[in-house]
Amino acid sequence: MPLQNTARVREQVRTGTAPAAAAVLREARWLSLAGVVVGLLNYLYSLGLTHVLPARDYAVFVAGQGVVLVAGTIAATSGAWVLAEALCRAGTDFERARAVWFSTSLNVLLGLVAALLAAVVSYGFAPPRVVVVIAVAAFLVFPAATAYGSLQGDGRLRLLAGARLGETVVKCVAGALLVLAGAGAVGAAAGFLAGSAVVVVAGLLLAGRRLRPVKGAFGMRPLWASAVGVVAVQGLAAVFAAVDQVVVAAVASDPGRAAAYQTATIVARVPLFLAGAVAAAVHGSITGEADGAREVAGAAVRNYLAAALPFAAVLATVPASLLQRVLPAGYAGTATVLPFAAAAGVLLGAIALLATVLQARGLHSRAARALGAGLAFHAAVLPLAHSAAGVTGMAIGAVAGTGTTLVVLLRVTPSRVRRAFLPSLRATTWCAVLMVVLLVIRSWPLGWFAAAVLAGAATCAVVFGGVPLGAPRRYEPRHAVAPGRAGEKASWAADRGWDR
């Protein structure tokens, strides 16, 4: 959703006082940083569990985490965005209360459906108690989305980033304590309940008088249309991102090999968290105007690739001796899976970002068809690749599936946006040089670690550096026009060349 008032951005573009893309991305810095930290915390949590859970329990936990991640992604990028857009359209307290009640009711309904589907899916790989925990966790992430949507709609970016970090910290701490107390996979999965429950309670406190039954809330056709389109696109993207975690738990005969694959893919998903944060930050600005939308989309992609490519280079070159020091002995296959998982992670983030761009421009059916075709191919390739070459083959199949899906999405993407998804020469050169340096010193773990830390610091300084602009508390939706400029609305809406 917009983190920058679109009327203000258009005025900046007209007067040349500040580029729209730079302004929006500076506003997005906090969410992007939170996305990276959340991804790393999830990895550290999973890494710690490899030392205290048996391999079979760990495989069950990671597969369940994938199911909850699907539900959480759909909730965070559907209900939250729909509510945020409705709040910025609302002109009165009554309209805001109606939007909040619509979102709350919709999220409860979607949560019940998600809980049922999560129970059906997890029944194939988890014992009954874990199935119940996963189902309840899948339900709770939807009411939590109302809190996120309210913060997003009010433009309270730093508080939104803090809420996401807080949920992850509570999840990790609660899950770790329960596992140490002997709860096993049930305790590890129960961490999701604690994290989402904290956000739900905080959301109830923040909503205040807004949260009340309002007549006519379910007759808002624009919200229903928006919700259906967003849920379709983001739901398919979320299922795509988690399908390999579930498949490997179901088809792998050796729990240790399955756990090794899952360990590698968890850390490789950090670019996916970054892409989700960037997408949430620029979604409204892409929705809001035609000319600025292309600029913002291109800048968002460059921002994502500038962080994701170096991260993948570091991850793909981790020395095997370093992994042996960090992981238990039964996770030896992680070293062979990690390079392919790193490549798939960058491609997954690009898919999520591109799908959101298409969604923001109202191309829901186009994005959903491409994602559906890619998901069918991906789901068919994974078990075949595993039967041919085990978890390493499955990792290669994951790269093939994600790469093919990204190509399919790019083919249905307007040409001007498609060109933005090519990495810049500077980013490509920097990544290539970094990869060569890390490969050369890979046999010296201490030197490799020092180079990786320096590369990470340099990347963070480039991507997250700079002084952010003051975030306005409210922003305007796509059809809001600055006073005195109503005559220009038609030219913005025409969006010359965007859909070609």
Short mmCIF file of C-alpha atoms in Angstrom, two decimals:
data_model
loop_
_atom_site.label_atom_id
_atom_site.label_comp_id
_atom_site.label_asym_id
_atom_site.label_seq_id
_atom_site.Cartn_x
_atom_site.Cartn_y
_atom_site.Cartn_z
CA MET A 1 0.00 0.00 0.00
CA PRO A 2 1.09 3.58 -0.46
CA LEU A 3 3.62 4.86 1.96
CA GLN A 4 3.77 8.24 0.23
CA ASN A 5 0.91 10.61 -0.52
CA THR A 6 0.35 10.17 -4.25
CA ALA A 7 -0.74 13.77 -4.79
CA ARG A 8 2.46 14.90 -3.10
CA VAL A 9 4.52 12.54 -5.28
CA ARG A 10 2.90 13.88 -8.47
CA GLU A 11 3.68 17.43 -7.38
CA GLN A 12 7.30 16.45 -6.74
CA VAL A 13 7.57 14.88 -10.16
CA ARG A 14 6.00 17.95 -11.81
CA THR A 15 8.25 20.43 -10.05
CA GLY A 16 11.38 18.28 -10.03
CA THR A 17 11.87 18.64 -6.29
CA ALA A 18 12.19 14.88 -5.65
CA PRO A 19 11.89 11.72 -7.78
CA ALA A 20 8.79 9.71 -6.88
CA ALA A 21 10.64 6.42 -6.87
CA ALA A 22 13.37 7.65 -4.54
CA ALA A 23 10.80 9.13 -2.16
CA VAL A 24 8.73 5.96 -2.01
CA LEU A 25 11.72 3.69 -1.53
CA ARG A 26 13.09 5.83 1.26
CA GLU A 27 9.71 5.44 2.92
CA ALA A 28 9.97 1.68 2.32
CA ARG A 29 13.31 1.37 4.09
CA TRP A 30 11.83 0.35 7.43
CA LEU A 31 9.64 -2.37 5.99
CA SER A 32 12.49 -3.69 3.86
CA LEU A 33 14.83 -3.82 6.85
CA ALA A 34 12.14 -5.53 8.92
CA GLY A 35 11.62 -8.07 6.14
CA VAL A 36 15.30 -9.01 6.11
CA VAL A 37 15.50 -9.25 9.91
CA VAL A 38 12.33 -11.38 10.03
CA GLY A 39 13.81 -13.75 7.46
CA LEU A 40 17.06 -14.06 9.39
CA LEU A 41 15.26 -14.59 12.71
CA ASN A 42 13.18 -17.36 11.16
CA TYR A 43 16.36 -19.00 9.92
CA LEU A 44 18.11 -18.73 13.30
CA TYR A 45 15.03 -20.19 14.97
CA SER A 46 14.96 -23.11 12.55
CA LEU A 47 18.72 -23.57 12.86
CA GLY A 48 18.42 -23.80 16.63
CA LEU A 49 15.67 -26.39 16.33
CA THR A 50 17.96 -28.64 14.27
CA HIS A 51 20.00 -29.15 17.45
CA VAL A 52 17.11 -29.95 19.80
CA LEU A 53 14.55 -31.74 17.64
CA PRO A 54 14.90 -35.20 16.07
CA ALA A 55 15.17 -35.07 12.28
CA ARG A 56 11.67 -36.46 11.82
CA ASP A 57 10.11 -33.89 14.16
CA TYR A 58 12.09 -31.12 12.49
CA ALA A 59 10.83 -32.15 9.04
CA VAL A 60 7.26 -32.08 10.37
CA PHE A 61 7.81 -28.62 11.87
CA VAL A 62 9.26 -27.13 8.68
CA ALA A 63 6.47 -28.57 6.54
CA GLY A 64 3.93 -27.14 8.99
CA GLN A 65 5.75 -23.83 8.89
CA GLY A 66 5.35 -23.86 5.12
CA VAL A 67 1.59 -24.36 5.47
CA VAL A 68 1.30 -21.50 7.98
CA LEU A 69 3.51 -19.33 5.75
CA VAL A 70 1.07 -19.81 2.87
CA ALA A 71 -1.83 -18.72 5.08
CA GLY A 72 0.17 -15.81 6.50
CA THR A 73 1.23 -14.56 3.07
CA ILE A 74 -2.34 -14.65 1.79
CA ALA A 75 -3.58 -12.86 4.90
CA ALA A 76 -0.84 -10.23 4.93
CA THR A 77 -1.12 -9.40 1.23
CA SER A 78 -4.87 -9.71 0.73
CA GLY A 79 -6.87 -8.72 3.79
CA ALA A 80 -4.28 -6.18 4.92
CA TRP A 81 -3.99 -4.47 1.53
CA VAL A 82 -7.73 -4.45 0.93
CA LEU A 83 -8.32 -2.80 4.32
CA ALA A 84 -5.52 -0.27 3.80
CA GLU A 85 -6.93 0.85 0.47
CA ALA A 86 -10.43 1.08 1.95
CA LEU A 87 -9.19 3.20 4.86
CA CYS A 88 -7.50 5.71 2.61
CA ARG A 89 -10.64 5.94 0.46
CA ALA A 90 -12.83 6.53 3.50
CA GLY A 91 -13.76 10.13 4.23
CA THR A 92 -15.65 9.71 7.49
CA ASP A 93 -15.32 7.73 10.71
CA PHE A 94 -18.38 5.72 9.70
CA GLU A 95 -16.75 4.64 6.42
CA ARG A 96 -13.56 3.71 8.24
CA ALA A 97 -15.51 1.65 10.78
CA ARG A 98 -17.37 -0.05 7.94
CA ALA A 99 -14.08 -0.93 6.22
CA VAL A 100 -12.61 -2.33 9.44
CA TRP A 101 -15.71 -4.43 10.12
CA PHE A 102 -15.71 -5.73 6.53
CA SER A 103 -12.04 -6.67 6.79
CA THR A 104 -12.46 -8.30 10.20
CA SER A 105 -15.42 -10.39 9.05
CA LEU A 106 -13.69 -11.34 5.80
CA ASN A 107 -10.53 -12.35 7.63
CA VAL A 108 -12.45 -14.51 10.10
CA LEU A 109 -14.18 -16.27 7.20
CA LEU A 110 -10.93 -16.76 5.30
CA GLY A 111 -9.25 -17.92 8.50
CA LEU A 112 -11.81 -20.67 8.99
CA VAL A 113 -11.31 -21.85 5.40
CA ALA A 114 -7.53 -21.69 5.83
CA ALA A 115 -7.72 -23.71 9.06
CA LEU A 116 -9.71 -26.44 7.33
CA LEU A 117 -7.35 -26.59 4.35
CA ALA A 118 -4.28 -26.51 6.62
CA ALA A 119 -5.66 -29.45 8.61
CA VAL A 120 -6.28 -31.46 5.44
CA VAL A 121 -2.80 -30.76 4.05
CA SER A 122 -0.88 -31.28 7.30
CA TYR A 123 -2.72 -34.53 8.06
CA GLY A 124 -0.51 -36.14 5.41
CA PHE A 125 2.75 -35.49 7.24
CA ALA A 126 2.00 -34.58 10.88
CA PRO A 127 0.51 -36.36 13.94
CA PRO A 128 -2.95 -35.24 15.11
CA ARG A 129 -1.78 -32.83 17.84
CA VAL A 130 0.50 -30.99 15.42
CA VAL A 131 -2.33 -30.88 12.86
CA VAL A 132 -4.53 -29.06 15.39
CA VAL A 133 -1.80 -26.55 16.22
CA ILE A 134 -1.09 -25.86 12.53
CA ALA A 135 -4.80 -25.39 11.80
CA VAL A 136 -5.29 -22.92 14.68
CA ALA A 137 -2.14 -21.02 13.66
CA ALA A 138 -3.40 -20.80 10.08
CA PHE A 139 -6.64 -19.30 11.40
CA LEU A 140 -5.01 -16.71 13.68
CA VAL A 141 -2.84 -15.13 10.98
CA PHE A 142 -5.98 -13.82 9.25
CA PRO A 143 -7.40 -11.80 12.18
CA ALA A 144 -3.85 -10.50 12.69
CA ALA A 145 -3.97 -9.13 9.13
CA THR A 146 -6.64 -6.65 10.21
CA ALA A 147 -4.13 -5.04 12.57
CA TYR A 148 -1.51 -4.87 9.83
CA GLY A 149 -3.98 -3.41 7.35
CA SER A 150 -5.03 -0.74 9.82
CA LEU A 151 -1.42 0.33 10.40
CA GLN A 152 -0.72 0.26 6.68
CA GLY A 153 -3.83 2.26 5.89
CA ASP A 154 -2.89 4.95 8.41
CA GLY A 155 0.66 5.17 7.04
CA ARG A 156 2.21 4.13 10.38
CA LEU A 157 5.16 2.47 8.69
CA ARG A 158 7.57 2.20 11.58
CA LEU A 159 4.91 0.73 13.86
CA LEU A 160 3.99 -1.75 11.12
CA ALA A 161 7.63 -2.83 10.82
CA GLY A 162 7.84 -3.12 14.60
CA ALA A 163 4.69 -5.25 14.71
CA ARG A 164 6.12 -7.70 12.20
CA LEU A 165 9.36 -7.93 14.13
CA GLY A 166 7.47 -8.33 17.41
CA GLU A 167 5.37 -11.18 16.05
CA THR A 168 8.50 -13.02 14.89
CA VAL A 169 10.35 -12.49 18.17
CA VAL A 170 7.40 -13.76 20.22
CA LYS A 171 7.05 -16.76 17.92
CA CYS A 172 10.72 -17.70 18.22
CA VAL A 173 10.94 -17.21 21.99
CA ALA A 174 7.69 -19.04 22.77
CA GLY A 175 8.47 -21.92 20.42
CA ALA A 176 12.00 -22.32 21.77
CA LEU A 177 10.81 -22.39 25.38
CA LEU A 178 8.16 -24.98 24.60
CA VAL A 179 10.63 -27.19 22.75
CA LEU A 180 13.13 -26.95 25.60
CA ALA A 181 10.28 -27.94 27.95
CA GLY A 182 9.87 -31.17 25.97
CA ALA A 183 6.89 -30.29 23.74
CA GLY A 184 8.69 -31.40 20.56
CA ALA A 185 7.20 -30.55 17.17
CA VAL A 186 3.96 -29.44 18.86
CA GLY A 187 5.82 -26.79 20.85
CA ALA A 188 7.83 -25.63 17.85
CA ALA A 189 4.65 -25.13 15.83
CA ALA A 190 2.86 -23.51 18.79
CA GLY A 191 5.20 -20.55 18.51
CA PHE A 192 3.11 -19.41 15.55
CA LEU A 193 0.06 -19.28 17.81
CA ALA A 194 1.80 -17.04 20.31
CA GLY A 195 3.11 -14.61 17.69
CA SER A 196 -0.21 -14.21 15.90
CA ALA A 197 -2.15 -13.97 19.18
CA VAL A 198 -0.02 -11.00 20.28
CA VAL A 199 -0.74 -9.19 17.01
CA VAL A 200 -4.48 -9.94 17.28
CA VAL A 201 -4.63 -8.49 20.80
CA ALA A 202 -2.61 -5.45 19.76
CA GLY A 203 -4.92 -4.98 16.77
CA LEU A 204 -7.99 -5.02 19.00
CA LEU A 205 -6.44 -2.33 21.19
CA LEU A 206 -5.44 -0.19 18.20
CA ALA A 207 -8.79 -0.54 16.46
CA GLY A 208 -10.69 1.00 19.39
CA ARG A 209 -14.07 2.36 18.32
CA ARG A 210 -13.44 1.47 14.70
CA LEU A 211 -14.10 -2.19 15.43
CA ARG A 212 -17.87 -2.47 15.72
CA PRO A 213 -20.69 -4.01 13.68
CA VAL A 214 -21.66 -1.60 10.90
CA LYS A 215 -24.68 -1.86 8.67
CA GLY A 216 -23.95 -2.25 4.97
CA ALA A 217 -20.38 -3.44 5.41
CA PHE A 218 -20.94 -6.55 3.29
CA GLY A 219 -22.54 -4.64 0.42
CA MET A 220 -19.29 -2.92 -0.59
CA ARG A 221 -18.83 -4.38 -4.08
CA PRO A 222 -15.48 -2.69 -4.84
CA LEU A 223 -13.97 -4.27 -1.75
CA TRP A 224 -15.30 -7.70 -2.67
CA ALA A 225 -13.90 -7.42 -6.21
CA SER A 226 -10.54 -6.24 -4.91
CA ALA A 227 -10.42 -8.96 -2.27
CA VAL A 228 -11.15 -11.77 -4.75
CA GLY A 229 -8.47 -10.62 -7.18
CA VAL A 230 -5.81 -10.08 -4.55
CA VAL A 231 -6.50 -13.38 -2.77
CA ALA A 232 -6.24 -15.26 -6.07
CA VAL A 233 -2.88 -13.75 -7.02
CA GLN A 234 -1.25 -13.76 -3.60
CA GLY A 235 -2.69 -17.15 -2.71
CA LEU A 236 -1.12 -18.77 -5.76
CA ALA A 237 2.18 -17.00 -5.09
CA ALA A 238 2.19 -18.18 -1.47
CA VAL A 239 1.39 -21.79 -2.39
CA PHE A 240 4.14 -21.69 -5.00
CA ALA A 241 6.69 -20.54 -2.42
CA ALA A 242 5.86 -23.30 0.07
CA VAL A 243 5.03 -26.30 -2.13
CA ASP A 244 8.56 -27.76 -2.13
CA GLN A 245 8.69 -27.75 1.68
CA VAL A 246 5.55 -29.87 1.82
CA VAL A 247 6.51 -32.14 -1.07
CA VAL A 248 9.92 -33.04 0.35
CA ALA A 249 8.37 -33.96 3.70
CA ALA A 250 5.88 -36.21 1.92
CA VAL A 251 8.15 -37.99 -0.58
CA ALA A 252 11.55 -38.21 1.16
CA SER A 253 12.11 -41.60 2.78
CA ASP A 254 15.06 -40.33 4.84
CA PRO A 255 13.97 -37.65 7.36
CA GLY A 256 17.55 -36.41 7.63
CA ARG A 257 17.78 -35.67 3.92
CA ALA A 258 14.40 -33.95 3.97
CA ALA A 259 15.48 -31.84 6.95
CA ALA A 260 18.74 -30.93 5.16
CA TYR A 261 16.77 -29.69 2.15
CA GLN A 262 14.39 -27.72 4.33
CA THR A 263 17.23 -26.14 6.31
CA ALA A 264 18.83 -24.90 3.10
CA THR A 265 15.61 -23.52 1.66
CA ILE A 266 14.61 -21.69 4.85
CA VAL A 267 17.63 -19.39 4.80
CA ALA A 268 17.34 -19.09 1.01
CA ARG A 269 13.84 -17.61 1.49
CA VAL A 270 15.23 -14.36 2.96
CA PRO A 271 14.94 -12.63 -0.48
CA LEU A 272 11.27 -13.61 -0.48
CA PHE A 273 10.71 -11.68 2.78
CA LEU A 274 12.57 -8.71 1.29
CA ALA A 275 10.48 -8.84 -1.89
CA GLY A 276 7.28 -8.95 0.16
CA ALA A 277 8.35 -5.90 2.15
CA VAL A 278 9.29 -3.91 -0.96
CA ALA A 279 6.05 -4.97 -2.68
CA ALA A 280 3.92 -3.90 0.30
CA ALA A 281 5.72 -0.57 0.45
CA VAL A 282 5.37 0.41 -3.23
CA HIS A 283 2.05 -1.29 -4.01
CA GLY A 284 -0.05 1.82 -3.56
CA SER A 285 2.29 4.08 -5.51
CA ILE A 286 2.21 1.67 -8.44
CA THR A 287 -1.57 1.61 -8.15
CA GLY A 288 -1.86 5.34 -7.78
CA GLU A 289 -0.61 6.78 -11.08
CA ALA A 290 0.56 5.83 -14.55
CA ASP A 291 3.83 7.62 -15.23
CA GLY A 292 5.15 7.41 -11.67
CA ALA A 293 4.10 3.75 -11.49
CA ARG A 294 6.64 2.69 -14.09
CA GLU A 295 9.37 4.63 -12.32
CA VAL A 296 8.50 3.21 -8.91
CA ALA A 297 8.24 -0.37 -10.26
CA GLY A 298 11.68 -0.13 -11.85
CA ALA A 299 13.24 1.36 -8.73
CA ALA A 300 11.62 -1.33 -6.54
CA VAL A 301 13.09 -4.08 -8.69
CA ARG A 302 16.55 -2.50 -8.61
CA ASN A 303 16.28 -2.12 -4.85
CA TYR A 304 15.31 -5.78 -4.48
CA LEU A 305 18.03 -7.14 -6.79
CA ALA A 306 20.71 -4.95 -5.19
CA ALA A 307 20.09 -6.81 -1.91
CA ALA A 308 19.01 -10.26 -3.14
CA LEU A 309 21.83 -10.98 -5.61
CA PRO A 310 24.73 -10.44 -3.16
CA PHE A 311 22.86 -12.44 -0.53
CA ALA A 312 22.50 -15.34 -2.99
CA ALA A 313 26.19 -15.12 -3.90
CA VAL A 314 27.18 -15.40 -0.24
CA LEU A 315 24.76 -18.23 0.41
CA ALA A 316 25.83 -20.24 -2.63
CA THR A 317 29.49 -20.18 -1.61
CA VAL A 318 29.25 -21.09 2.09
CA PRO A 319 32.17 -23.43 2.89
CA ALA A 320 31.11 -26.98 3.71
CA SER A 321 33.39 -26.98 6.75
CA LEU A 322 31.50 -23.98 8.15
CA LEU A 323 28.16 -25.73 7.66
CA GLN A 324 29.50 -28.80 9.48
CA ARG A 325 30.30 -26.62 12.48
CA VAL A 326 26.83 -25.06 12.53
CA LEU A 327 24.54 -27.99 11.65
CA PRO A 328 24.19 -31.42 13.27
CA ALA A 329 25.88 -34.40 11.64
CA GLY A 330 22.67 -35.66 10.02
CA TYR A 331 22.32 -32.56 7.84
CA ALA A 332 25.30 -33.20 5.56
CA GLY A 333 23.26 -32.80 2.37
CA THR A 334 22.67 -29.11 3.07
CA ALA A 335 25.95 -28.06 1.39
CA THR A 336 24.95 -29.54 -1.99
CA VAL A 337 21.41 -28.11 -1.85
CA LEU A 338 22.37 -24.58 -0.76
CA PRO A 339 23.61 -23.14 -4.12
CA PHE A 340 20.43 -24.21 -5.91
CA ALA A 341 18.25 -23.04 -3.02
CA ALA A 342 19.95 -19.62 -3.18
CA ALA A 343 19.13 -19.27 -6.88
CA ALA A 344 15.54 -20.41 -6.33
CA GLY A 345 15.13 -17.92 -3.48
CA VAL A 346 16.04 -14.94 -5.68
CA LEU A 347 13.69 -16.18 -8.39
CA LEU A 348 10.87 -16.64 -5.86
CA GLY A 349 11.27 -13.07 -4.65
CA ALA A 350 11.15 -11.81 -8.24
CA ILE A 351 7.96 -13.81 -8.83
CA ALA A 352 6.33 -12.33 -5.73
CA LEU A 353 7.35 -8.79 -6.69
CA LEU A 354 6.23 -9.12 -10.30
CA ALA A 355 2.90 -10.67 -9.31
CA THR A 356 2.28 -7.72 -6.98
CA VAL A 357 3.08 -5.22 -9.75
CA LEU A 358 0.56 -6.89 -12.06
CA GLN A 359 -1.98 -6.98 -9.23
CA ALA A 360 -1.46 -3.30 -8.47
CA ARG A 361 -2.28 -2.42 -12.07
CA GLY A 362 -5.51 -4.44 -11.94
CA LEU A 363 -4.18 -7.35 -14.05
CA HIS A 364 -5.37 -9.98 -11.58
CA SER A 365 -6.59 -12.59 -14.07
CA ARG A 366 -3.44 -12.31 -16.17
CA ALA A 367 -1.20 -12.84 -13.14
CA ALA A 368 -3.38 -15.64 -11.72
CA ARG A 369 -3.37 -17.61 -14.99
CA ALA A 370 0.41 -17.37 -15.29
CA LEU A 371 0.96 -18.34 -11.65
CA GLY A 372 -1.50 -21.23 -11.92
CA ALA A 373 0.29 -22.65 -14.96
CA GLY A 374 3.67 -22.21 -13.28
CA LEU A 375 2.46 -23.85 -10.07
CA ALA A 376 1.16 -26.88 -11.95
CA PHE A 377 4.50 -27.30 -13.72
CA HIS A 378 6.46 -26.73 -10.51
CA ALA A 379 4.42 -29.22 -8.49
CA ALA A 380 4.85 -31.85 -11.22
CA VAL A 381 8.62 -31.36 -11.57
CA LEU A 382 9.50 -31.56 -7.86
CA PRO A 383 8.59 -35.23 -7.15
CA LEU A 384 10.00 -36.33 -10.50
CA ALA A 385 13.29 -34.59 -9.77
CA HIS A 386 13.40 -36.13 -6.31
CA SER A 387 12.85 -39.63 -7.67
CA ALA A 388 15.70 -39.05 -10.15
CA ALA A 389 18.37 -37.53 -7.89
CA GLY A 390 17.08 -37.20 -4.33
CA VAL A 391 16.98 -33.85 -2.56
CA THR A 392 19.73 -32.42 -4.77
CA GLY A 393 17.66 -33.22 -7.83
CA MET A 394 14.66 -31.67 -6.15
CA ALA A 395 16.65 -28.49 -5.51
CA ILE A 396 17.57 -28.36 -9.20
CA GLY A 397 13.93 -28.98 -10.08
CA ALA A 398 12.92 -26.08 -7.82
CA VAL A 399 15.23 -23.76 -9.79
CA ALA A 400 13.74 -25.02 -13.05
CA GLY A 401 10.18 -24.57 -11.78
CA THR A 402 10.71 -21.07 -10.39
CA GLY A 403 12.68 -19.95 -13.44
CA THR A 404 10.02 -21.22 -15.82
CA THR A 405 7.26 -19.53 -13.84
CA LEU A 406 9.12 -16.22 -13.83
CA VAL A 407 9.52 -16.43 -17.61
CA VAL A 408 5.79 -17.15 -18.00
CA LEU A 409 4.94 -14.17 -15.79
CA LEU A 410 7.30 -11.92 -17.74
CA ARG A 411 5.67 -12.93 -21.02
CA VAL A 412 2.28 -11.68 -19.84
CA THR A 413 3.79 -8.52 -18.31
CA PRO A 414 3.61 -5.17 -20.15
CA SER A 415 6.86 -4.54 -22.02
CA ARG A 416 7.83 -1.43 -20.05
CA VAL A 417 7.62 -3.30 -16.77
CA ARG A 418 9.33 -6.37 -18.21
CA ARG A 419 12.44 -4.35 -18.99
CA ALA A 420 12.62 -3.22 -15.36
CA PHE A 421 13.10 -6.82 -14.22
CA LEU A 422 16.55 -7.07 -15.77
CA PRO A 423 19.35 -6.50 -13.22
CA SER A 424 21.49 -3.45 -13.83
CA LEU A 425 25.02 -3.80 -15.18
CA ARG A 426 26.43 -2.44 -11.91
CA ALA A 427 24.52 -4.96 -9.77
CA THR A 428 25.45 -7.84 -12.07
CA THR A 429 29.13 -6.87 -12.10
CA TRP A 430 29.24 -6.46 -8.32
CA CYS A 431 27.58 -9.82 -7.80
CA ALA A 432 29.93 -11.56 -10.25
CA VAL A 433 33.03 -10.07 -8.62
CA LEU A 434 31.75 -11.01 -5.17
CA MET A 435 31.06 -14.57 -6.31
CA VAL A 436 34.56 -14.97 -7.74
CA VAL A 437 36.21 -13.58 -4.60
CA LEU A 438 34.16 -15.82 -2.31
CA LEU A 439 34.87 -18.91 -4.41
CA VAL A 440 38.61 -18.17 -4.42
CA ILE A 441 38.80 -17.87 -0.61
CA ARG A 442 36.21 -20.54 0.09
CA SER A 443 38.88 -22.96 1.30
CA TRP A 444 39.78 -20.42 4.02
CA PRO A 445 36.60 -20.24 6.16
CA LEU A 446 37.76 -17.34 8.29
CA GLY A 447 38.64 -15.22 5.26
CA TRP A 448 35.38 -16.18 3.57
CA PHE A 449 33.42 -15.15 6.65
CA ALA A 450 35.17 -11.77 6.83
CA ALA A 451 34.51 -11.10 3.14
CA ALA A 452 30.86 -12.13 3.51
CA VAL A 453 30.38 -9.78 6.46
CA LEU A 454 31.97 -6.87 4.57
CA ALA A 455 29.83 -7.59 1.51
CA GLY A 456 26.72 -7.69 3.66
CA ALA A 457 27.58 -4.41 5.35
CA ALA A 458 28.23 -2.74 1.99
CA THR A 459 24.94 -4.02 0.59
CA CYS A 460 22.98 -2.83 3.63
CA ALA A 461 24.62 0.59 3.39
CA VAL A 462 23.53 0.91 -0.24
CA VAL A 463 20.02 -0.54 0.08
CA PHE A 464 18.99 0.73 3.50
CA GLY A 465 21.16 3.84 3.79
CA GLY A 466 20.07 7.41 3.42
CA VAL A 467 17.86 9.74 5.40
CA PRO A 468 14.17 8.80 5.14
CA LEU A 469 11.52 11.37 4.37
CA GLY A 470 8.87 12.09 6.97
CA ALA A 471 6.01 9.69 6.35
CA PRO A 472 2.57 11.28 6.10
CA ARG A 473 -0.05 9.76 8.31
CA ARG A 474 -2.47 9.39 5.42
CA TYR A 475 -2.20 8.93 1.70
CA GLU A 476 -4.64 9.06 -1.17
CA PRO A 477 -5.88 6.13 -3.26
CA ARG A 478 -5.53 5.79 -6.98
CA HIS A 479 -8.62 7.87 -7.78
CA ALA A 480 -7.81 10.73 -5.38
CA VAL A 481 -6.60 13.84 -7.22
CA ALA A 482 -4.85 16.85 -5.80
CA PRO A 483 -7.00 20.00 -5.60
CA GLY A 484 -7.00 22.00 -8.79
CA ARG A 485 -5.72 19.13 -10.88
CA ALA A 486 -8.88 17.13 -11.53
CA GLY A 487 -8.53 17.70 -15.25
CA GLU A 488 -5.36 15.62 -15.31
CA LYS A 489 -7.01 12.52 -13.86
CA ALA A 490 -8.02 11.20 -17.26
CA SER A 491 -4.48 11.44 -18.59
CA TRP A 492 -3.13 9.51 -15.58
CA ALA A 493 -5.82 6.87 -15.89
CA ALA A 494 -5.08 6.44 -19.60
CA ASP A 495 -1.64 5.12 -18.65
CA ARG A 496 -0.26 5.23 -22.16
CA GLY A 497 1.70 2.12 -23.01
CA TRP A 498 1.47 0.44 -19.61
CA ASP A 499 -0.62 -2.51 -20.73
CA ARG A 500 1.26 -3.04 -23.94
#
